[in-house]
Every structure is written in structure tokens, then in C-alpha cells.
PDB file of C-alpha atoms in Angstrom:
ATOM      1  CA  MET G   1      64.337  50.993 -15.778  1.00 59.00           C
ATOM      2  CA  THR G   2      60.958  52.290 -16.962  1.00 83.00           C
ATOM      3  CA  LEU G   3      58.837  49.725 -18.710  1.00 92.00           C
ATOM      4  CA  THR G   4      57.097  50.898 -21.860  1.00 95.00           C
ATOM      5  CA  LEU G   5      53.392  50.097 -22.087  1.00 96.00           C
ATOM      6  CA  THR G   6      51.604  50.636 -25.380  1.00 96.00           C
ATOM      7  CA  MET G   7      48.122  50.017 -26.758  1.00 96.00           C
ATOM      8  CA  SER G   8      47.280  49.316 -30.384  1.00 96.00           C
ATOM      9  CA  ASP G   9      44.786  51.481 -32.285  1.00 96.00           C
ATOM     10  CA  ASP G  10      42.404  48.566 -32.813  1.00 95.00           C
ATOM     11  CA  VAL G  11      42.208  47.963 -29.043  1.00 96.00           C
ATOM     12  CA  ARG G  12      41.526  51.691 -28.553  1.00 95.00           C
ATOM     13  CA  ALA G  13      38.659  51.401 -31.073  1.00 95.00           C
ATOM     14  CA  LEU G  14      37.307  48.322 -29.319  1.00 96.00           C
ATOM     15  CA  ALA G  15      37.243  49.826 -25.832  1.00 95.00           C
ATOM     16  CA  PRO G  16      37.182  53.656 -25.903  1.00 93.00           C
ATOM     17  CA  GLY G  17      36.358  53.745 -22.192  1.00 92.00           C
ATOM     18  CA  PHE G  18      39.441  51.805 -21.127  1.00 97.00           C
ATOM     19  CA  THR G  19      41.839  53.280 -18.556  1.00 97.00           C
ATOM     20  CA  HIS G  20      44.844  51.691 -16.913  1.00 97.00           C
ATOM     21  CA  VAL G  21      47.168  52.710 -14.100  1.00 98.00           C
ATOM     22  CA  ALA G  22      50.605  51.172 -13.782  1.00 98.00           C
ATOM     23  CA  ILE G  23      52.763  50.881 -10.667  1.00 98.00           C
ATOM     24  CA  GLU G  24      56.463  50.206 -11.214  1.00 98.00           C
ATOM     25  CA  ALA G  25      58.256  48.846  -8.141  1.00 98.00           C
ATOM     26  CA  HIS G  26      61.884  48.016  -7.397  1.00 98.00           C
ATOM     27  CA  GLY G  27      63.441  46.644  -4.200  1.00 98.00           C
ATOM     28  CA  LEU G  28      60.421  44.490  -3.375  1.00 98.00           C
ATOM     29  CA  VAL G  29      60.561  41.790  -0.699  1.00 96.00           C
ATOM     30  CA  ASN G  30      58.304  38.835  -1.429  1.00 97.00           C
ATOM     31  CA  GLY G  31      57.744  35.556   0.322  1.00 97.00           C
ATOM     32  CA  PRO G  32      55.038  33.091   1.284  1.00 97.00           C
ATOM     33  CA  SER G  33      51.578  34.377   2.206  1.00 98.00           C
ATOM     34  CA  SER G  34      51.554  35.717   5.761  1.00 97.00           C
ATOM     35  CA  GLU G  35      49.010  36.375   8.435  1.00 98.00           C
ATOM     36  CA  ALA G  36      49.059  40.078   7.434  1.00 98.00           C
ATOM     37  CA  SER G  37      48.483  39.392   3.742  1.00 98.00           C
ATOM     38  CA  SER G  38      45.732  36.900   4.580  1.00 98.00           C
ATOM     39  CA  GLU G  39      44.031  39.551   6.697  1.00 98.00           C
ATOM     40  CA  LEU G  40      44.018  41.895   3.668  1.00 98.00           C
ATOM     41  CA  LEU G  41      42.310  39.218   1.599  1.00 98.00           C
ATOM     42  CA  ASP G  42      39.683  38.630   4.264  1.00 97.00           C
ATOM     43  CA  ASP G  43      39.040  42.350   4.570  1.00 98.00           C
ATOM     44  CA  ALA G  44      38.715  42.624   0.777  1.00 98.00           C
ATOM     45  CA  ALA G  45      36.093  39.889   0.763  1.00 98.00           C
ATOM     46  CA  ARG G  46      34.109  41.806   3.355  1.00 97.00           C
ATOM     47  CA  ARG G  47      34.427  45.055   1.374  1.00 98.00           C
ATOM     48  CA  LEU G  48      33.267  43.249  -1.745  1.00 98.00           C
ATOM     49  CA  ALA G  49      30.169  41.931  -0.003  1.00 97.00           C
ATOM     50  CA  VAL G  50      29.229  45.429   1.077  1.00 97.00           C
ATOM     51  CA  ARG G  51      29.853  46.766  -2.420  1.00 97.00           C
ATOM     52  CA  LEU G  52      27.688  44.161  -4.105  1.00 97.00           C
ATOM     53  CA  ASP G  53      24.946  44.251  -1.473  1.00 97.00           C
ATOM     54  CA  GLY G  54      23.521  40.891  -2.431  1.00 96.00           C
ATOM     55  CA  ARG G  55      24.148  41.114  -6.171  1.00 97.00           C
ATOM     56  CA  ALA G  56      26.252  38.619  -8.146  1.00 97.00           C
ATOM     57  CA  PRO G  57      29.637  39.982  -9.300  1.00 97.00           C
ATOM     58  CA  HIS G  58      28.591  39.999 -13.002  1.00 97.00           C
ATOM     59  CA  GLU G  59      25.645  42.308 -12.093  1.00 97.00           C
ATOM     60  CA  ASP G  60      28.034  45.058 -11.061  1.00 98.00           C
ATOM     61  CA  PRO G  61      28.134  47.757 -13.824  1.00 97.00           C
ATOM     62  CA  HIS G  62      31.904  47.537 -14.129  1.00 98.00           C
ATOM     63  CA  MET G  63      31.872  43.784 -14.495  1.00 98.00           C
ATOM     64  CA  ALA G  64      29.010  44.072 -17.003  1.00 98.00           C
ATOM     65  CA  ALA G  65      31.170  46.430 -19.080  1.00 98.00           C
ATOM     66  CA  TRP G  66      34.014  43.922 -19.080  1.00 98.00           C
ATOM     67  CA  ARG G  67      31.603  41.168 -20.137  1.00 98.00           C
ATOM     68  CA  ALA G  68      30.430  43.306 -23.069  1.00 97.00           C
ATOM     69  CA  THR G  69      34.023  43.982 -24.078  1.00 97.00           C
ATOM     70  CA  TYR G  70      34.970  40.279 -23.924  1.00 97.00           C
ATOM     71  CA  THR G  71      31.967  39.502 -26.122  1.00 97.00           C
ATOM     72  CA  ALA G  72      33.075  42.210 -28.565  1.00 96.00           C
ATOM     73  CA  PHE G  73      36.443  40.451 -29.218  1.00 96.00           C
ATOM     74  CA  GLY G  74      34.828  37.007 -29.522  1.00 95.00           C
ATOM     75  CA  SER G  75      35.273  35.640 -26.001  1.00 95.00           C
ATOM     76  CA  LYS G  76      32.501  34.065 -23.887  1.00 93.00           C
ATOM     77  CA  PRO G  77      32.595  36.004 -20.595  1.00 93.00           C
ATOM     78  CA  SER G  78      30.558  33.418 -18.691  1.00 90.00           C
ATOM     79  CA  ARG G  79      33.214  30.817 -19.452  1.00 93.00           C
ATOM     80  CA  THR G  80      36.360  32.951 -19.418  1.00 95.00           C
ATOM     81  CA  ARG G  81      35.717  35.605 -16.807  1.00 96.00           C
ATOM     82  CA  ASN G  82      37.955  38.617 -16.383  1.00 97.00           C
ATOM     83  CA  SER G  83      40.295  38.239 -13.409  1.00 98.00           C
ATOM     84  CA  ALA G  84      38.363  40.523 -11.068  1.00 98.00           C
ATOM     85  CA  GLU G  85      35.059  38.713 -11.607  1.00 98.00           C
ATOM     86  CA  ALA G  86      36.689  35.309 -11.217  1.00 97.00           C
ATOM     87  CA  LEU G  87      38.338  36.398  -7.920  1.00 98.00           C
ATOM     88  CA  ALA G  88      35.099  37.923  -6.693  1.00 98.00           C
ATOM     89  CA  LYS G  89      33.278  34.627  -7.208  1.00 97.00           C
ATOM     90  CA  ARG G  90      36.015  32.886  -5.238  1.00 97.00           C
ATOM     91  CA  ALA G  91      35.813  35.515  -2.451  1.00 97.00           C
ATOM     92  CA  LEU G  92      32.077  34.921  -2.046  1.00 96.00           C
ATOM     93  CA  SER G  93      32.334  31.175  -2.124  1.00 95.00           C
ATOM     94  CA  ASP G  94      32.980  28.770   0.767  1.00 93.00           C
ATOM     95  CA  ALA G  95      36.489  28.218  -0.598  1.00 92.00           C
ATOM     96  CA  GLY G  96      37.448  31.874  -0.233  1.00 95.00           C
ATOM     97  CA  LEU G  97      40.360  33.642  -1.878  1.00 97.00           C
ATOM     98  CA  PRO G  98      43.549  31.743  -2.680  1.00 96.00           C
ATOM     99  CA  ARG G  99      46.772  32.521  -0.805  1.00 97.00           C
ATOM    100  CA  VAL G 100      49.585  32.639  -3.389  1.00 97.00           C
ATOM    101  CA  ASN G 101      52.423  34.784  -2.080  1.00 98.00           C
ATOM    102  CA  ARG G 102      52.612  38.172  -0.413  1.00 98.00           C
ATOM    103  CA  LEU G 103      52.810  40.284  -3.545  1.00 98.00           C
ATOM    104  CA  VAL G 104      50.029  38.402  -5.307  1.00 98.00           C
ATOM    105  CA  ASP G 105      47.900  38.594  -2.164  1.00 98.00           C
ATOM    106  CA  LEU G 106      48.307  42.336  -2.098  1.00 98.00           C
ATOM    107  CA  TYR G 107      47.146  42.972  -5.617  1.00 98.00           C
ATOM    108  CA  ASN G 108      44.362  40.335  -5.423  1.00 98.00           C
ATOM    109  CA  ALA G 109      43.041  42.122  -2.284  1.00 98.00           C
ATOM    110  CA  VAL G 110      42.908  45.412  -4.135  1.00 98.00           C
ATOM    111  CA  SER G 111      41.284  43.780  -7.141  1.00 98.00           C
ATOM    112  CA  VAL G 112      38.516  42.205  -5.045  1.00 98.00           C
ATOM    113  CA  ALA G 113      37.834  45.253  -2.853  1.00 98.00           C
ATOM    114  CA  HIS G 114      37.491  47.548  -5.844  1.00 98.00           C
ATOM    115  CA  LEU G 115      36.221  45.040  -8.479  1.00 98.00           C
ATOM    116  CA  ILE G 116      39.070  46.048 -10.806  1.00 98.00           C
ATOM    117  CA  PRO G 117      41.226  43.614 -12.801  1.00 98.00           C
ATOM    118  CA  VAL G 118      44.743  43.856 -11.421  1.00 98.00           C
ATOM    119  CA  GLY G 119      47.804  42.012 -12.650  1.00 97.00           C
ATOM    120  CA  GLY G 120      51.441  41.796 -11.608  1.00 98.00           C
ATOM    121  CA  GLU G 121      54.451  40.882 -13.744  1.00 98.00           C
ATOM    122  CA  ASP G 122      58.092  40.316 -12.822  1.00 98.00           C
ATOM    123  CA  LEU G 123      59.995  43.073 -14.524  1.00 97.00           C
ATOM    124  CA  ASP G 124      63.143  40.982 -14.709  1.00 97.00           C
ATOM    125  CA  ARG G 125      61.305  38.377 -16.802  1.00 97.00           C
ATOM    126  CA  ILE G 126      59.738  40.765 -19.311  1.00 97.00           C
ATOM    127  CA  GLU G 127      61.572  41.078 -22.607  1.00 96.00           C
ATOM    128  CA  GLY G 128      61.270  44.564 -24.159  1.00 96.00           C
ATOM    129  CA  GLY G 129      58.118  46.620 -23.618  1.00 95.00           C
ATOM    130  CA  MET G 130      54.597  45.325 -23.060  1.00 97.00           C
ATOM    131  CA  ARG G 131      51.915  45.871 -25.662  1.00 97.00           C
ATOM    132  CA  LEU G 132      48.134  45.494 -25.544  1.00 98.00           C
ATOM    133  CA  ILE G 133      47.084  44.205 -28.980  1.00 98.00           C
ATOM    134  CA  ARG G 134      44.540  42.162 -30.892  1.00 98.00           C
ATOM    135  CA  ALA G 135      46.255  38.858 -31.645  1.00 98.00           C
ATOM    136  CA  THR G 136      46.840  37.460 -35.112  1.00 97.00           C
ATOM    137  CA  GLY G 137      46.452  33.936 -33.660  1.00 96.00           C
ATOM    138  CA  GLU G 138      50.083  33.072 -34.343  1.00 96.00           C
ATOM    139  CA  GLU G 139      51.578  34.437 -31.118  1.00 96.00           C
ATOM    140  CA  ASP G 140      53.032  31.961 -28.609  1.00 96.00           C
ATOM    141  CA  PHE G 141      51.553  31.701 -25.135  1.00 96.00           C
ATOM    142  CA  VAL G 142      53.635  29.432 -22.942  1.00 93.00           C
ATOM    143  CA  THR G 143      51.581  27.866 -20.145  1.00 92.00           C
ATOM    144  CA  VAL G 144      51.562  24.732 -18.014  1.00 87.00           C
ATOM    145  CA  THR G 145      49.025  21.926 -18.559  1.00 84.00           C
ATOM    146  CA  GLY G 146      49.035  18.823 -16.375  1.00 83.00           C
ATOM    147  CA  GLY G 147      52.415  19.772 -14.999  1.00 82.00           C
ATOM    148  CA  GLU G 148      53.975  20.018 -18.444  1.00 86.00           C
ATOM    149  CA  GLU G 149      54.994  23.194 -20.297  1.00 87.00           C
ATOM    150  CA  THR G 150      52.890  23.695 -23.405  1.00 92.00           C
ATOM    151  CA  VAL G 151      52.505  26.367 -26.079  1.00 95.00           C
ATOM    152  CA  GLU G 152      49.052  27.708 -26.958  1.00 94.00           C
ATOM    153  CA  HIS G 153      48.015  30.339 -29.420  1.00 96.00           C
ATOM    154  CA  PRO G 154      45.403  32.996 -28.804  1.00 96.00           C
ATOM    155  CA  ASP G 155      42.373  33.245 -31.058  1.00 96.00           C
ATOM    156  CA  ALA G 156      42.650  35.663 -33.989  1.00 97.00           C
ATOM    157  CA  GLY G 157      41.297  39.028 -32.792  1.00 97.00           C
ATOM    158  CA  GLU G 158      41.663  38.206 -29.072  1.00 97.00           C
ATOM    159  CA  VAL G 159      42.976  41.040 -26.975  1.00 98.00           C
ATOM    160  CA  VAL G 160      46.239  40.079 -25.282  1.00 98.00           C
ATOM    161  CA  TRP G 161      49.167  41.574 -23.436  1.00 98.00           C
ATOM    162  CA  ARG G 162      52.510  40.574 -24.928  1.00 98.00           C
ATOM    163  CA  ASP G 163      56.210  41.377 -24.810  1.00 97.00           C
ATOM    164  CA  ASP G 164      58.974  40.618 -27.291  1.00 96.00           C
ATOM    165  CA  ALA G 165      59.008  36.919 -26.288  1.00 96.00           C
ATOM    166  CA  GLY G 166      55.276  36.218 -26.607  1.00 96.00           C
ATOM    167  CA  VAL G 167      51.933  36.605 -24.934  1.00 98.00           C
ATOM    168  CA  THR G 168      52.034  37.296 -21.190  1.00 98.00           C
ATOM    169  CA  CYS G 169      48.273  37.393 -20.540  1.00 97.00           C
ATOM    170  CA  ARG G 170      45.401  35.987 -22.671  1.00 97.00           C
ATOM    171  CA  ARG G 171      41.966  37.462 -23.178  1.00 97.00           C
ATOM    172  CA  TRP G 172      43.078  40.857 -21.844  1.00 97.00           C
ATOM    173  CA  ASN G 173      43.197  39.943 -18.190  1.00 97.00           C
ATOM    174  CA  TRP G 174      41.890  36.375 -18.007  1.00 97.00           C
ATOM    175  CA  ARG G 175      44.939  34.112 -17.725  1.00 95.00           C
ATOM    176  CA  GLN G 176      48.498  35.139 -17.015  1.00 95.00           C
ATOM    177  CA  GLY G 177      51.375  33.013 -18.306  1.00 95.00           C
ATOM    178  CA  PRO G 178      53.860  31.515 -15.797  1.00 95.00           C
ATOM    179  CA  ARG G 179      56.924  33.043 -17.494  1.00 95.00           C
ATOM    180  CA  THR G 180      56.442  36.511 -16.039  1.00 97.00           C
ATOM    181  CA  ARG G 181      54.396  35.851 -12.916  1.00 96.00           C
ATOM    182  CA  LEU G 182      55.486  37.134  -9.511  1.00 98.00           C
ATOM    183  CA  THR G 183      57.355  34.500  -7.562  1.00 97.00           C
ATOM    184  CA  GLU G 184      58.774  34.537  -4.028  1.00 96.00           C
ATOM    185  CA  GLY G 185      62.094  35.606  -5.533  1.00 96.00           C
ATOM    186  CA  THR G 186      60.662  38.641  -7.360  1.00 98.00           C
ATOM    187  CA  THR G 187      62.314  41.964  -6.482  1.00 98.00           C
ATOM    188  CA  SER G 188      60.981  44.231  -9.279  1.00 98.00           C
ATOM    189  CA  GLY G 189      57.457  44.273 -10.599  1.00 98.00           C
ATOM    190  CA  ILE G 190      54.926  46.099 -12.708  1.00 98.00           C
ATOM    191  CA  PHE G 191      51.333  46.169 -11.432  1.00 98.00           C
ATOM    192  CA  LEU G 192      48.533  47.037 -13.841  1.00 98.00           C
ATOM    193  CA  LEU G 193      45.053  48.133 -12.822  1.00 98.00           C
ATOM    194  CA  GLU G 194      42.526  48.168 -15.629  1.00 98.00           C
ATOM    195  CA  SER G 195      39.075  49.738 -15.787  1.00 98.00           C
ATOM    196  CA  LEU G 196      36.332  50.479 -18.249  1.00 98.00           C
ATOM    197  CA  ALA G 197      33.529  53.070 -18.254  1.00 96.00           C
ATOM    198  CA  PRO G 198      31.330  53.572 -16.302  1.00 96.00           C
ATOM    199  CA  MET G 199      33.954  53.253 -13.518  1.00 97.00           C
ATOM    200  CA  PRO G 200      35.315  56.751 -12.763  1.00 96.00           C
ATOM    201  CA  VAL G 201      39.008  57.223 -13.406  1.00 96.00           C
ATOM    202  CA  ALA G 202      39.257  58.546  -9.881  1.00 97.00           C
ATOM    203  CA  GLU G 203      38.286  55.139  -8.510  1.00 97.00           C
ATOM    204  CA  VAL G 204      40.974  53.206 -10.369  1.00 97.00           C
ATOM    205  CA  ALA G 205      43.494  55.869  -9.310  1.00 97.00           C
ATOM    206  CA  ALA G 206      42.366  55.457  -5.678  1.00 98.00           C
ATOM    207  CA  ALA G 207      42.775  51.689  -6.000  1.00 98.00           C
ATOM    208  CA  ALA G 208      46.308  52.195  -7.371  1.00 98.00           C
ATOM    209  CA  ALA G 209      47.146  54.446  -4.427  1.00 98.00           C
ATOM    210  CA  GLU G 210      45.905  51.790  -2.031  1.00 98.00           C
ATOM    211  CA  LEU G 211      48.051  49.138  -3.717  1.00 98.00           C
ATOM    212  CA  ALA G 212      51.127  51.414  -3.663  1.00 98.00           C
ATOM    213  CA  GLU G 213      50.559  52.023   0.043  1.00 98.00           C
ATOM    214  CA  GLN G 214      50.459  48.268   0.767  1.00 98.00           C
ATOM    215  CA  LEU G 215      53.580  47.665  -1.329  1.00 98.00           C
ATOM    216  CA  VAL G 216      55.433  50.177   0.787  1.00 98.00           C
ATOM    217  CA  ARG G 217      54.061  48.614   3.951  1.00 97.00           C
ATOM    218  CA  PHE G 218      55.198  45.111   3.016  1.00 98.00           C
ATOM    219  CA  SER G 219      58.487  46.168   1.329  1.00 97.00           C
ATOM    220  CA  PRO G 220      59.811  49.140   3.352  1.00 96.00           C
ATOM    221  CA  GLY G 221      62.411  51.071   1.362  1.00 94.00           C
ATOM    222  CA  ALA G 222      61.152  49.874  -2.024  1.00 97.00           C
ATOM    223  CA  ASP G 223      61.124  52.384  -4.891  1.00 97.00           C
ATOM    224  CA  ILE G 224      57.400  52.673  -5.861  1.00 97.00           C
ATOM    225  CA  ALA G 225      56.244  54.852  -8.741  1.00 97.00           C
ATOM    226  CA  VAL G 226      52.567  55.210  -9.620  1.00 97.00           C
ATOM    227  CA  ARG G 227      52.041  56.437 -13.166  1.00 96.00           C
ATOM    228  CA  ALA G 228      49.244  58.730 -14.198  1.00 94.00           C
ATOM    229  CA  PRO G 229      46.088  57.043 -15.551  1.00 95.00           C
ATOM    230  CA  GLU G 230      46.275  56.374 -19.320  1.00 94.00           C
ATOM    231  CA  SER G 231      43.075  56.202 -21.351  1.00 90.00           C
ATOM    232  CA  SER G 232      42.178  54.708 -24.718  1.00 84.00           C
ATOM    233  CA  ALA G 233      40.053  57.704 -25.576  1.00 69.00           C
TER     234      ALA G 233
END
């Protein structure tokens, strides 16, 4: 199976410097966070501190570009931070990075180390292809609030990822829905690394290569395919 990823023309117009790299993986072995995955998260926090050199995450040029893009589609980036900035703040806090499960730990570590939004979806839970679009405001986003499943709707014009069943991630890469998230039972996944100018395409490609290497390390024998970078330009 090769998952189709498409981007609408109005998203291309909104962010002409957008690039994404997808990794499709089959035969994965997941499970609870381990000592090894925790060590990757700790190392990522150290790499982030060196990268920022005393600056706040939002002062990094790549994070500033994401903030400008969020503002362009009507979101408030100081309230709804992109996933990389939110994780970076956690990494630099006393609380540190969360431990979720091995696969999520791997992509969170790469996200923090490179300051790149990275997401992971369970391929077996995706219906049809995935599309990056500007929402009409009528799409369904199934989430959990107070322990209960609820249905939200994105704002009109909001950039979202969706499949045939509904929205899988709101505000581009802010909040993933539980329907397609990676669980301890996941065996096939799609990992998406997303960047904006001024980050060089070579850097997001290097981050993808690092994630692919860790996926192989933690799931020996898995079928890992890294796709070529795709740009909105």
C-alpha cells in the first residue's frame, strides 16, 4: 500500500515555501516507552538547547515562519502553537518531554532535535488518501474531551489534514485526532515531516533520514520507505 498525499492549490498559495517528507513504514513493532526511547528524547532536548543557544523556541527563524503562516490562516500562534514549538517548550521546561510509546517517542525526538513539526498516523486507520486543505468549517474532527468522544469542526479557512472520514489533524500540525494516532498495536504508519522556508530542504531530508534510521533500529526487519521531499512551490 502506498498512501496518497495531496495538497490543495489554496494551501500552496498560502505557504509557497512549504516542504514535506513522508516516511511509509510497514512491519513496525511498537510498545510502551523504553529506556532507549527515553534516552533519545533526553538527547533531543540537549540538542535543542544547543540549537537555540539561549533563545526561546518562537525566536528560531523556522518557528517564526510557522507562526506567520498560522496567523495567515486566522490562527493565533501564541495560543495554538505548531507541534514542534509546543514540544520544544516542554523539552526546555522542568516537566520535560512526555513519554507516550516507542514510535511516538522516536518522531518526537526528531521533531525536537531539528525543530520540525513531525506527525505519525496509523495507516490501518486512515480511510482513503490524506489531503492538506483549507477547511470549509463543516468537516468533522473527532476528539476526546473530558474522557468523552466529541465532534468538533475546524474554523472556515483553517488548514487541516483530512482523509475520507474526516479531519485527522487541526491547524495544520497543532492537534492530532485520536482516530488515527499511533498506538502500541500499530504495525504500519506514515510519518510526515513538515518545513517552511527559510529551513533548507536538505535539513528536513536529513531529519527524515534520522527518523528512518531509528525506525529500523527499533523495528528490525520493517519495510521503511522515505519519499522524496515535496514542495508547494
